[in-house]
Coordinates of C-alpha atoms in Angstrom, one line a residue:
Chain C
X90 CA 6.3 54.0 -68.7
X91 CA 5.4 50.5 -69.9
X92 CA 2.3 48.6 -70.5
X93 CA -0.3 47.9 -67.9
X94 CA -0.8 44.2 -68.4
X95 CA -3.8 42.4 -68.1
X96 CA -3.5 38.6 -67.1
X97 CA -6.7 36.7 -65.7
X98 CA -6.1 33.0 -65.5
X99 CA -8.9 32.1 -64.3
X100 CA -12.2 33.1 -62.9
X101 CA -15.2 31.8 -61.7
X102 CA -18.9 32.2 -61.1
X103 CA -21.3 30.1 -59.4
X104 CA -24.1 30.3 -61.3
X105 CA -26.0 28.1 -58.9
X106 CA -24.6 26.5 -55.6
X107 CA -23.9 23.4 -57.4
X108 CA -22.1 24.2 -60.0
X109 CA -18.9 26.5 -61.0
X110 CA -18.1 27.0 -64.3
X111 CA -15.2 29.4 -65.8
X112 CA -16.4 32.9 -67.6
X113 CA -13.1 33.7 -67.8
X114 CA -10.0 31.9 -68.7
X115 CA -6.7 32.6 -69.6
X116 CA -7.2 35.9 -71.3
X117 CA -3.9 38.1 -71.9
X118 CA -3.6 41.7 -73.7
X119 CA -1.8 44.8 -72.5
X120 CA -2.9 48.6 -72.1
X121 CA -0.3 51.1 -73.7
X122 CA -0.9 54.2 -72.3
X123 CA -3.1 56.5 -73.6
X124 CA -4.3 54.0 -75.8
X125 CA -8.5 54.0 -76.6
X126 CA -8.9 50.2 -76.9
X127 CA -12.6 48.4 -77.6
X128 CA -13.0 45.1 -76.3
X129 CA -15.6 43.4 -78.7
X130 CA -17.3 40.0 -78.0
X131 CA -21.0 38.7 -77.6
X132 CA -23.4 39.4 -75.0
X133 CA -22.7 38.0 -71.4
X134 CA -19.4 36.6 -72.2
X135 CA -18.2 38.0 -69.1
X136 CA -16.7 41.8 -70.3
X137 CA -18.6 43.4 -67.0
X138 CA -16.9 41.1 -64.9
X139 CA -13.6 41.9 -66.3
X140 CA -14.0 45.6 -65.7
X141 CA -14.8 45.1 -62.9
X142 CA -11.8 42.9 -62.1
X143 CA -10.0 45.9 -63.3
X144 CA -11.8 48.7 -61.2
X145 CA -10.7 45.8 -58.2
X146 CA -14.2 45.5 -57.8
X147 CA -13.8 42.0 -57.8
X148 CA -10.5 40.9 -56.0
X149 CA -11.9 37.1 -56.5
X150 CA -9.7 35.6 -59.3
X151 CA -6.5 34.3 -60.3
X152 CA -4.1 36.1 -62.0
X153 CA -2.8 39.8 -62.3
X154 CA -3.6 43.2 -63.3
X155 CA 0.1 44.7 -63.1
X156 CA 2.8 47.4 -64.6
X157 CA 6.6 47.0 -64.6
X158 CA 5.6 44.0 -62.5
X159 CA 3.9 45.6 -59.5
X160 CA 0.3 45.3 -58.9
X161 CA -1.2 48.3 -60.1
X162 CA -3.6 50.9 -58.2
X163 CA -3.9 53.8 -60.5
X164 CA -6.6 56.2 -60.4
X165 CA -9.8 54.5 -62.2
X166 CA -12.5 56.1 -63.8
X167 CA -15.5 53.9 -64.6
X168 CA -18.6 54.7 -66.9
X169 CA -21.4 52.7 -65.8
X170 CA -23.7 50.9 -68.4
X171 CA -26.4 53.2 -66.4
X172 CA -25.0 56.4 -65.7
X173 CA -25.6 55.3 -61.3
X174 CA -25.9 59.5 -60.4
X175 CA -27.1 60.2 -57.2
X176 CA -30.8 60.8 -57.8
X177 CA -31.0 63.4 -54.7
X178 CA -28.2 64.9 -55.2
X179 CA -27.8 67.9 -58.7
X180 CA -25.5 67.4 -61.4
X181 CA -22.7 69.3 -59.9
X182 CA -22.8 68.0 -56.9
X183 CA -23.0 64.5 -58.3
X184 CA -19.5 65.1 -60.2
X185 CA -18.2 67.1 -57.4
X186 CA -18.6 64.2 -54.7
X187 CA -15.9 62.5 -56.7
X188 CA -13.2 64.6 -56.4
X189 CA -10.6 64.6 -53.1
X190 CA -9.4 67.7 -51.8
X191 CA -6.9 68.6 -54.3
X192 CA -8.6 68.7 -57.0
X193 CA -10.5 71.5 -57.4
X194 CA -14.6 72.3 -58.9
X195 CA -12.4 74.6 -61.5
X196 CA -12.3 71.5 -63.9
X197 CA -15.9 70.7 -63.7
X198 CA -16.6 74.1 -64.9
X199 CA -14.7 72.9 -67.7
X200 CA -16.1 69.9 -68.1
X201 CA -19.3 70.8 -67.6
X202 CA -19.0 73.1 -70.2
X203 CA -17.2 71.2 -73.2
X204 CA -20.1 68.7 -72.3
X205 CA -22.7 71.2 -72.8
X206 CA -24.3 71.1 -69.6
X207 CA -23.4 74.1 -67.9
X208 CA -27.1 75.5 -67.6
X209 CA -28.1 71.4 -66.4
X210 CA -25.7 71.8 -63.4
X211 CA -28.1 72.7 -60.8
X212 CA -30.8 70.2 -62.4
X213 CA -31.6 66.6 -60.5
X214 CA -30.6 63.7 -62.5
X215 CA -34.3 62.7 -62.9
X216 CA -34.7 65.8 -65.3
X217 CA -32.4 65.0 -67.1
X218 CA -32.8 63.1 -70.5
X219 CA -30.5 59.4 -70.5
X220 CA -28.1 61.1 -73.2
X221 CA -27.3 64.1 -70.7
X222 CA -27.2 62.0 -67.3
X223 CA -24.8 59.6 -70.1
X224 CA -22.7 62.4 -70.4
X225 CA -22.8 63.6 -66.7
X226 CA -21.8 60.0 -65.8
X227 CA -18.9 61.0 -68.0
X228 CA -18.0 63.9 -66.5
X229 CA -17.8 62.5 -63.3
X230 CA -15.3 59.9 -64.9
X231 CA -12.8 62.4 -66.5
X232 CA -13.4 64.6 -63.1
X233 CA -10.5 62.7 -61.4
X234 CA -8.1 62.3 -63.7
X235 CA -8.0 59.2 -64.3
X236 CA -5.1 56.8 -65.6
X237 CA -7.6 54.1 -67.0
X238 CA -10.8 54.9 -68.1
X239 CA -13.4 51.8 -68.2
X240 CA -16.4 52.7 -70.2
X241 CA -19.1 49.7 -70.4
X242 CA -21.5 50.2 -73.1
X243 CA -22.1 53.7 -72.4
X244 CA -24.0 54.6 -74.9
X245 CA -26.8 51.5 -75.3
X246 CA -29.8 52.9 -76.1
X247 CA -29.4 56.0 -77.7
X248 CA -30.7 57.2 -80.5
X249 CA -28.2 57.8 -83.3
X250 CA -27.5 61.0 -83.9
X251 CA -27.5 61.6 -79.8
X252 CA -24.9 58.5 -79.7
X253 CA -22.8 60.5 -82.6
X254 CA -22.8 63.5 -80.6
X255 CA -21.5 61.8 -77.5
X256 CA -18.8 60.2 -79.4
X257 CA -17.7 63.4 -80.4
X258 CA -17.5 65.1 -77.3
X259 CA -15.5 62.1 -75.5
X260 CA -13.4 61.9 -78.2
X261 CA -12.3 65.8 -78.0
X262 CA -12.5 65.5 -74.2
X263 CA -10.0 62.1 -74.6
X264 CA -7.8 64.1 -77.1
X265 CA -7.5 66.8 -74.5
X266 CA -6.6 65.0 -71.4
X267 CA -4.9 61.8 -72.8
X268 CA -5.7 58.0 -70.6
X269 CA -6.1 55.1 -71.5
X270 CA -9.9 54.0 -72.5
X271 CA -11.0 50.6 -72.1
X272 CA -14.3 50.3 -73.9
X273 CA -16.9 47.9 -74.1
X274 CA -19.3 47.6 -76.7
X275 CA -20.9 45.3 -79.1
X276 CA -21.6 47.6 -81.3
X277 CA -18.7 47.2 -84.3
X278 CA -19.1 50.4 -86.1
X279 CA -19.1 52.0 -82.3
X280 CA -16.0 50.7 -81.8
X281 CA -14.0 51.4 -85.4
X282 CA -15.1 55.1 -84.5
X283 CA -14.2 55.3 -81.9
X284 CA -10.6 52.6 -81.0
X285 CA -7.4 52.8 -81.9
X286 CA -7.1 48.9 -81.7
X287 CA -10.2 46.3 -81.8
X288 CA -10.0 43.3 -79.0
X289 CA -12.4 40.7 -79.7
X290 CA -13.3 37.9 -76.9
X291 CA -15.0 34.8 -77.4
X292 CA -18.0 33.5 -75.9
X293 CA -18.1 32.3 -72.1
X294 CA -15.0 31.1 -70.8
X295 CA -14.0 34.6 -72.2
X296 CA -10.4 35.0 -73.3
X297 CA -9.2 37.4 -76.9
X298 CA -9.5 36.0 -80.1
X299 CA -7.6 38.5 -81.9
X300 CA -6.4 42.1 -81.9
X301 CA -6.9 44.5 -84.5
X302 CA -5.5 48.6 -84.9
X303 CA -7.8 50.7 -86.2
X304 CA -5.6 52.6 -88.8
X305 CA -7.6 55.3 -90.1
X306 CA -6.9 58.8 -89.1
X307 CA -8.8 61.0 -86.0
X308 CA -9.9 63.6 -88.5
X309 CA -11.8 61.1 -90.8
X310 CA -13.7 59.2 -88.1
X311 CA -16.3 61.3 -89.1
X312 CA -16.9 59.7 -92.5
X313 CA -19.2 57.1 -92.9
X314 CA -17.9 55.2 -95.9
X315 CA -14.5 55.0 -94.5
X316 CA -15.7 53.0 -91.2
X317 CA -18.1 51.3 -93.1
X318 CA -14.8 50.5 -95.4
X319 CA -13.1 49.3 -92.7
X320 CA -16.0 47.4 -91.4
X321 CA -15.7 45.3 -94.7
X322 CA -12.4 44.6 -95.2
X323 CA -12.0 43.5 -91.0
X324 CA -15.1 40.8 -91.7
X325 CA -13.5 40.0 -94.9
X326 CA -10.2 39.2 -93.5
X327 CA -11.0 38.1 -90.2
X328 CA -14.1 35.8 -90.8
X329 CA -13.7 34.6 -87.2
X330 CA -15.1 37.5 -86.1
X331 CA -18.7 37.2 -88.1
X332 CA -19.6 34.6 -84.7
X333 CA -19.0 37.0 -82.3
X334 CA -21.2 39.9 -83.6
Chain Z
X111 CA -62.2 78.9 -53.7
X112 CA -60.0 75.7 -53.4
X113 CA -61.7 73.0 -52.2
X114 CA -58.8 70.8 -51.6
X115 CA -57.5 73.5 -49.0
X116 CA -61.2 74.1 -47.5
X117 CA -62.1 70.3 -47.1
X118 CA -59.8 68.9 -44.0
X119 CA -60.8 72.4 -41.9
X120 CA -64.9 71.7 -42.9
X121 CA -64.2 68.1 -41.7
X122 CA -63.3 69.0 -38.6
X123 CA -65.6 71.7 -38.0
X124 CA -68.3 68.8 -38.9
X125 CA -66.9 66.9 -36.3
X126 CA -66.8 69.4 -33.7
X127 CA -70.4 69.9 -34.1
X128 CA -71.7 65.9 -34.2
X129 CA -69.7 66.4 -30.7
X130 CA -71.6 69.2 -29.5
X131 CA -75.2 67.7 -31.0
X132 CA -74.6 64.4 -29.4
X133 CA -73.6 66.2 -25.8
X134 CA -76.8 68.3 -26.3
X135 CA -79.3 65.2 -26.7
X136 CA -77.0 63.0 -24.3
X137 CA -77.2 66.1 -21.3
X138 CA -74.7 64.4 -19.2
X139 CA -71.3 64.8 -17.6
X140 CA -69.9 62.0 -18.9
X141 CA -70.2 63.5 -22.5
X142 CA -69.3 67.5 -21.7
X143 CA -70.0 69.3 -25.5
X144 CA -66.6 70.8 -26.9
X145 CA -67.3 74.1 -24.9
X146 CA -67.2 73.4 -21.8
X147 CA -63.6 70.9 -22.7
X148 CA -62.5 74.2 -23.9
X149 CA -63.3 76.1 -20.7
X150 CA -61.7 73.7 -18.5
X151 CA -58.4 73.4 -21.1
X152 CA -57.9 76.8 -20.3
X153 CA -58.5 76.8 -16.8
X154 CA -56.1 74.1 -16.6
X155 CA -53.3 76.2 -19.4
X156 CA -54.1 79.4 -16.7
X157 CA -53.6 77.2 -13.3
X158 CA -50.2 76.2 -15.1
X159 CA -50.9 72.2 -14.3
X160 CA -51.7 71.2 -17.8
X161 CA -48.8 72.5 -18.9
X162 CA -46.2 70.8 -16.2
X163 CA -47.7 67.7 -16.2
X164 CA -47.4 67.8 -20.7
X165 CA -44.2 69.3 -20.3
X166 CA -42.6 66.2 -18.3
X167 CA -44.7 64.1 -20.4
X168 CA -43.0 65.4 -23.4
X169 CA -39.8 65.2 -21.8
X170 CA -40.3 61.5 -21.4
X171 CA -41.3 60.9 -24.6
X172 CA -38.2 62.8 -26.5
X173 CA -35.8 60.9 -24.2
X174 CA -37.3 57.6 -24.6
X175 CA -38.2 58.3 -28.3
X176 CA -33.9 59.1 -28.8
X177 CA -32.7 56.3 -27.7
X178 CA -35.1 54.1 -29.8
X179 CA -34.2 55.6 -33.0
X180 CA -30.8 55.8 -32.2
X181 CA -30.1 52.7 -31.4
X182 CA -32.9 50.8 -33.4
X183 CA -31.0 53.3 -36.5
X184 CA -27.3 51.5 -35.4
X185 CA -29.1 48.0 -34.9
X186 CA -31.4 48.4 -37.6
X187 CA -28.0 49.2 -40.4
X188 CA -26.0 46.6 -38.7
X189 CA -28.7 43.4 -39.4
X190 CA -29.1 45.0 -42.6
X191 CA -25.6 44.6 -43.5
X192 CA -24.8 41.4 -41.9
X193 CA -26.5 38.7 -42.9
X194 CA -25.3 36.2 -40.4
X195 CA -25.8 38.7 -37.4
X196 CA -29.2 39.0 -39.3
X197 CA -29.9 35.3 -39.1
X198 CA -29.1 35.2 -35.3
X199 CA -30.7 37.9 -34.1
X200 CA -33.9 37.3 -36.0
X201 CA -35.4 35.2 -33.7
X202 CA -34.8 37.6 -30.5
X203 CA -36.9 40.7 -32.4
X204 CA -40.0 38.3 -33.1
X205 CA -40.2 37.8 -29.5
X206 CA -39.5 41.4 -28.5
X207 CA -42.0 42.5 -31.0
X208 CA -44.7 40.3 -29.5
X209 CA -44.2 40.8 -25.6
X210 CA -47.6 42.9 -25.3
X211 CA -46.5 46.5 -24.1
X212 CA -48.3 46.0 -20.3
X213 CA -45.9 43.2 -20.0
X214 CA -42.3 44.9 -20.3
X215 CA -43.5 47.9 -18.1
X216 CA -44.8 45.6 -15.5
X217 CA -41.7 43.8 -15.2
X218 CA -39.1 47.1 -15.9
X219 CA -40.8 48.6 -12.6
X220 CA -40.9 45.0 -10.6
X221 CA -37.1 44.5 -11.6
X222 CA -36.1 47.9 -11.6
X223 CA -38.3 49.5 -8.9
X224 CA -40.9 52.7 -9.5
X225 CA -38.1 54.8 -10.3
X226 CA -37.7 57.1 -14.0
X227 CA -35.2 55.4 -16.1
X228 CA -37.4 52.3 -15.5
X229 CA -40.3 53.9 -17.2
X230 CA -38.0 55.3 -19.6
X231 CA -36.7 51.9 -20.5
X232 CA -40.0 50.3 -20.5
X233 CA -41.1 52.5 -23.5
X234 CA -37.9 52.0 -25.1
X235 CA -38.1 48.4 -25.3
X236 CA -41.6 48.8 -26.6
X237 CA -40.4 51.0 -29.3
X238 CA -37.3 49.4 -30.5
X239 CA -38.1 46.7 -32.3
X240 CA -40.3 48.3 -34.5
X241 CA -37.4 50.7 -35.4
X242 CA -35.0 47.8 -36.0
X243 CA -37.4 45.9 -38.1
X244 CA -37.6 49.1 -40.3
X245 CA -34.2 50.3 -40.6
X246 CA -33.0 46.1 -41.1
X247 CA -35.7 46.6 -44.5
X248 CA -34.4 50.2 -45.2
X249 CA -30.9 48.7 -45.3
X250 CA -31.7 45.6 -47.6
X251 CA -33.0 47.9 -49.5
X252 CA -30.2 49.9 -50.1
X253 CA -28.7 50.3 -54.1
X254 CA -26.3 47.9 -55.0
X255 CA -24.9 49.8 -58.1
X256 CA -24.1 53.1 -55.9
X257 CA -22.6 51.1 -53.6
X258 CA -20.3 49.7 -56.3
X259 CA -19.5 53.4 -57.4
X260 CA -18.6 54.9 -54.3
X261 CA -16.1 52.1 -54.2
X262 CA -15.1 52.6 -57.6
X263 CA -14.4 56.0 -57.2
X264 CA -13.2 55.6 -54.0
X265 CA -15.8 57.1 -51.1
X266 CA -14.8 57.7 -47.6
X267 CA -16.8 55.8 -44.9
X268 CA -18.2 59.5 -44.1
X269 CA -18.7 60.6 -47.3
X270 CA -20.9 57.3 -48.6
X271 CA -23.0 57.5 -45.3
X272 CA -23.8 61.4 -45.6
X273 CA -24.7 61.1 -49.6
X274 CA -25.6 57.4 -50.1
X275 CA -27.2 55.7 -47.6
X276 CA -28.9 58.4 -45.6
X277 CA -31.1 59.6 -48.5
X278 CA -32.0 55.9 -49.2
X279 CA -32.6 55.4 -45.4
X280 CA -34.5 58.9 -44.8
X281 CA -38.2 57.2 -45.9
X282 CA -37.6 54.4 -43.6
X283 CA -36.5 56.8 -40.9
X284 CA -39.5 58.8 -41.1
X285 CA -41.7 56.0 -41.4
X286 CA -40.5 54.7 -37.9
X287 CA -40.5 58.3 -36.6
X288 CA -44.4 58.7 -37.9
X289 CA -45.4 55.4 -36.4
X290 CA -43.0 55.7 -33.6
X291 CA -44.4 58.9 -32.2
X292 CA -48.1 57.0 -32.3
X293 CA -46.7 54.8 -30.2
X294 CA -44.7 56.1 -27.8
X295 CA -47.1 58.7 -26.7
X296 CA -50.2 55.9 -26.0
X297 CA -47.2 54.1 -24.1
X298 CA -46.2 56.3 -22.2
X299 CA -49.3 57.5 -20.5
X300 CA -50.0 53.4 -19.4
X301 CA -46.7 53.5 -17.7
X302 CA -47.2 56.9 -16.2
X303 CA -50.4 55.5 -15.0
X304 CA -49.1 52.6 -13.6
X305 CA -45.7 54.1 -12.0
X306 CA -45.3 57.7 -11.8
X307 CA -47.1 60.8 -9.2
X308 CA -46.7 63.2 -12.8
X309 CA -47.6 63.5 -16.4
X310 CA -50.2 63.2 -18.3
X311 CA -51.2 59.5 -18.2
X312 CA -50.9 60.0 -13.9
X313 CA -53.5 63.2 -13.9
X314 CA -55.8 60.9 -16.5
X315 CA -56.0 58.6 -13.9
X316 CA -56.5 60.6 -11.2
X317 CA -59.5 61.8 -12.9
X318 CA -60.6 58.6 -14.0
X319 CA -61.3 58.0 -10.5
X320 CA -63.7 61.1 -10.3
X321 CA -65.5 60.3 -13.8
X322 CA -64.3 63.5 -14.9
X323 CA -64.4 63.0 -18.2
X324 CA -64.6 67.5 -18.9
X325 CA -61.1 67.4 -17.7
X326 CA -59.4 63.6 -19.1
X327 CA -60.9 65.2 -22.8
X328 CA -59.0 68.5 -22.2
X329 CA -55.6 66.5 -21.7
X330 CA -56.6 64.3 -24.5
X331 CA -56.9 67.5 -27.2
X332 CA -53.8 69.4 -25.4
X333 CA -51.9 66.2 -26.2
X334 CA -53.4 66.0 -29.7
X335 CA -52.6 69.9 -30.4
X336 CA -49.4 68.8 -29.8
X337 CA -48.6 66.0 -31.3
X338 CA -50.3 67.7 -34.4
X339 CA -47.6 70.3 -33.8
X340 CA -45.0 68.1 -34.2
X341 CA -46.6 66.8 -37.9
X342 CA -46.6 70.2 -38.9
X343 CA -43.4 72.0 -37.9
X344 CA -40.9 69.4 -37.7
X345 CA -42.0 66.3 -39.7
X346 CA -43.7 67.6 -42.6
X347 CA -40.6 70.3 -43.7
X348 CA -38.3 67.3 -42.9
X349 CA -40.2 65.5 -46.0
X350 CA -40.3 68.7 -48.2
X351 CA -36.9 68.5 -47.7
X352 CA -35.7 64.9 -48.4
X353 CA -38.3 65.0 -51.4
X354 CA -37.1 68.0 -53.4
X355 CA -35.5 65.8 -55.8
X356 CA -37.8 63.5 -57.2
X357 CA -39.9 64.1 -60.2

């Protein structure tokens, strides 16, 4: 199967009635399958609205989201920058809700319990601390099986060792049921951690500056001084990066 | 001994007996104490009267009470969703919502004749707008972002009503039910007065004409036994119900 390709001309936003400007303009890169890919680039630059675009959230703007030349309406997962639960309705029924009638609740006892929640299930979302609704939010996502997985800054505002955790638990979930991630973060160690290729965007009209693989191996994400390593080198050699972080 | 359980029952009981000390120093008919209210209540529960006349008042107020929420729920969603329906419409519930109560059931029996489904519509048209109004907030209300995921992860029409919108309506809802009740009831009697040979608000005015005031305070605490009723069994476990989620 080839590449899902990703091609917004242009977009627009009005911003007030009077004026339209561009957040978006021509920006091209392509999803390989079962690729985990970060997009990088500064604050309000326009990466929400181009998940959106993707989730076909937002059908208004020129250009295409297509594979092997066809539009594309795969299966989407998307992780919220807040987790969006259902406040009155438990944890297992929030991730349940999603699922159509094949698939069945055996998977979320899976789920549930490679994300550690199994004795949360019955819990109501507003019991729950941010990193567990976080990782229900998750759940919900990998529930359906998706074929692209948008994540947008999932994991603002926690604390490190709760972030580092997380990471490692999507990660082994990721390895297990292989999609392709598209994640969003401004965070640069986040992303070396976590991607197997960098995208950077620029600033508002939004389009990629460059893309970067992240070559070091699964088993040694873990090590601080190799992403740190990595951290240099990529500023180092890429010094048209240092703007956008 | 709680005195948060203890207080509302010592309230009343107070009240009760301001009641009975002001019939004692007042010695009149037109200010019967509590006892002998309660002696002609169940006179009236034994004769069977009282209870047909509150029985087809009830039944009024359940039908008309129905269709408001019904419809004022559909209209209500409707001009929440749709903002230029919403703009034209606006207009029309201002006006609805001022015509004074005495008004719409004095024309509904002109134009319709003294017939039932005139009183019926009467209160309905009282009690719409005020349902509309509520719902039309409810539904502005509603959560953008949940919206946006049950798209995202692709909701039925069904599905996003039962889990999404409902438990974000359900305050509203019981909101106009609470205030909706209030209203209907104190409607209903004026156009049972006015149009109708049963009910409550017809034998209040028969014994208006007597000055019998023993027998118009019996209705009144029959009526407020039951409304009371309805607070306790049906809307308070509603609430405990829609509520069990929240911190």
């Amino acid at each position: 199967m080839n590449d899902i390709l990703i091609n917004i001309k242009h977009k627009h936003y009005d911003s007030t009635h009077s004026t339209q400007h561009n957040t978006i303009e021509n920006l091209k890169f392509s999803l390989p399958s079962n690729e985990f890919i970060c997009l990088i680039g500064p604050s309000g630059c326009g990466k929400t609205t181009l998940l959106n675009i993707i989730a076909q959230l937002d059908n208004d703007f020129e250009g295409e989201i297509s594979q092997d030349g066809q539009a594309l309406h795969p299966n989407i997962g998307y992780i919220f920058q807040n987790p969006r639960l259902l406040p009155w309705r438990t944890v297992r029924e929030n991730i349940e809700l999603v699922l159509n009638k094949e698939q069945s609740s055996d998977c979320v006892n899976l789920l549930l319990k490679s994300m550690q929640l199994e004795e949360s299930q019955n819990k109501y979302p507003q019991h729950l601390s941010l990193g567990m609704s976080r990782r229900v939010s998750i759940i919900r996502a990998f529930a359906i099986n998706p074929k692209i997985l948008l994540m947008d800054e999932p994991f603002v505002s926690l604390d490190a060792p709760t972030a580092r955790q997380v990471h490692e638990l999507l990660i082994k979930l990721w390895l297990q049921r292989p999609h392709t991630i598209l994640f969003v973060t401004h965070d640069l160690r986040e992303a070396i951690t976590l991607a197997d290729r960098l995208v950077f965007l620029s600033p508002s009209p939004m389009s990629v500056i460059s893309e970067i693989k992240v070559d070091i191996a699964r088993e040694n994400r873990n090590n601080e001084n190799e992403i740190e390593g990595f951290r240099q080198k990529l500023l180092q050699n890429h010094p048209e990066i240092n703007d956008l972080l | 001994m709680n005195l948060n359980k203890t207080l509302p029952s010592l309230s009343l009981l107070l009240f009760v007996l301001i009641w009975h000390g002001m019939a004692f120093f007042v010695n009149d008919n037109t200010l019967p104490s509590p006892v002998i209210v309660v002696e002609v209540l169940w006179k009236e529960v034994i004769s069977g009267d009282l209870l047909r006349h509150l029985g087809i008042t009830l039944q009024r107020l359940i039908i008309s009470f129905s269709i408001a929420m019904l419809l004022g729920c559909a209209i209500g969603i409707t001009l929440g969703i749709n903002k230029k329906l919403n703009a034209f419409f606006d207009n029309w519930l201002v006006i609805f919502l001022n015509i004074p109560a005495l008004v719409t059931i004095i024309l509904c029996y002109v134009w319709f004749g003294l017939i039932e489904s005139a009183a019926i519509l009467a209160v309905v048209i009282n009690k719409l707008p005020n349902v509309i109004v509520t719902i039309r907030e409810g539904t502005k209300a509603l959560d953008k972002d949940l919206l946006e995921m049950a798209v995202c992860y692709k909701f039925s029409k069904t599905k996003t009503f039962i889990h999404l919108i409902w438990p974000q309506l359900h305050p509203f809802v019981m909101a106009a039910t609470r205030t909706g009740l209030a209203l209907i009831w104190k409607i209903i009697l004026v156009v049972e007065l006015l149009g109708r040979s049963d009910g409550m608000g017809y034998q209040l005015h028969l014994y208006f004409q007597d000055f019998d005031v023993a027998h118009i305070l019996a209705y009144t605490v029959a009526f407020i036994t039951v409304i009371q009723a309805i607070e306790l069994l049906i809307l308070k476990p509603m609430d405990q119900q829609a509520i069990r989620w929240r911190r």
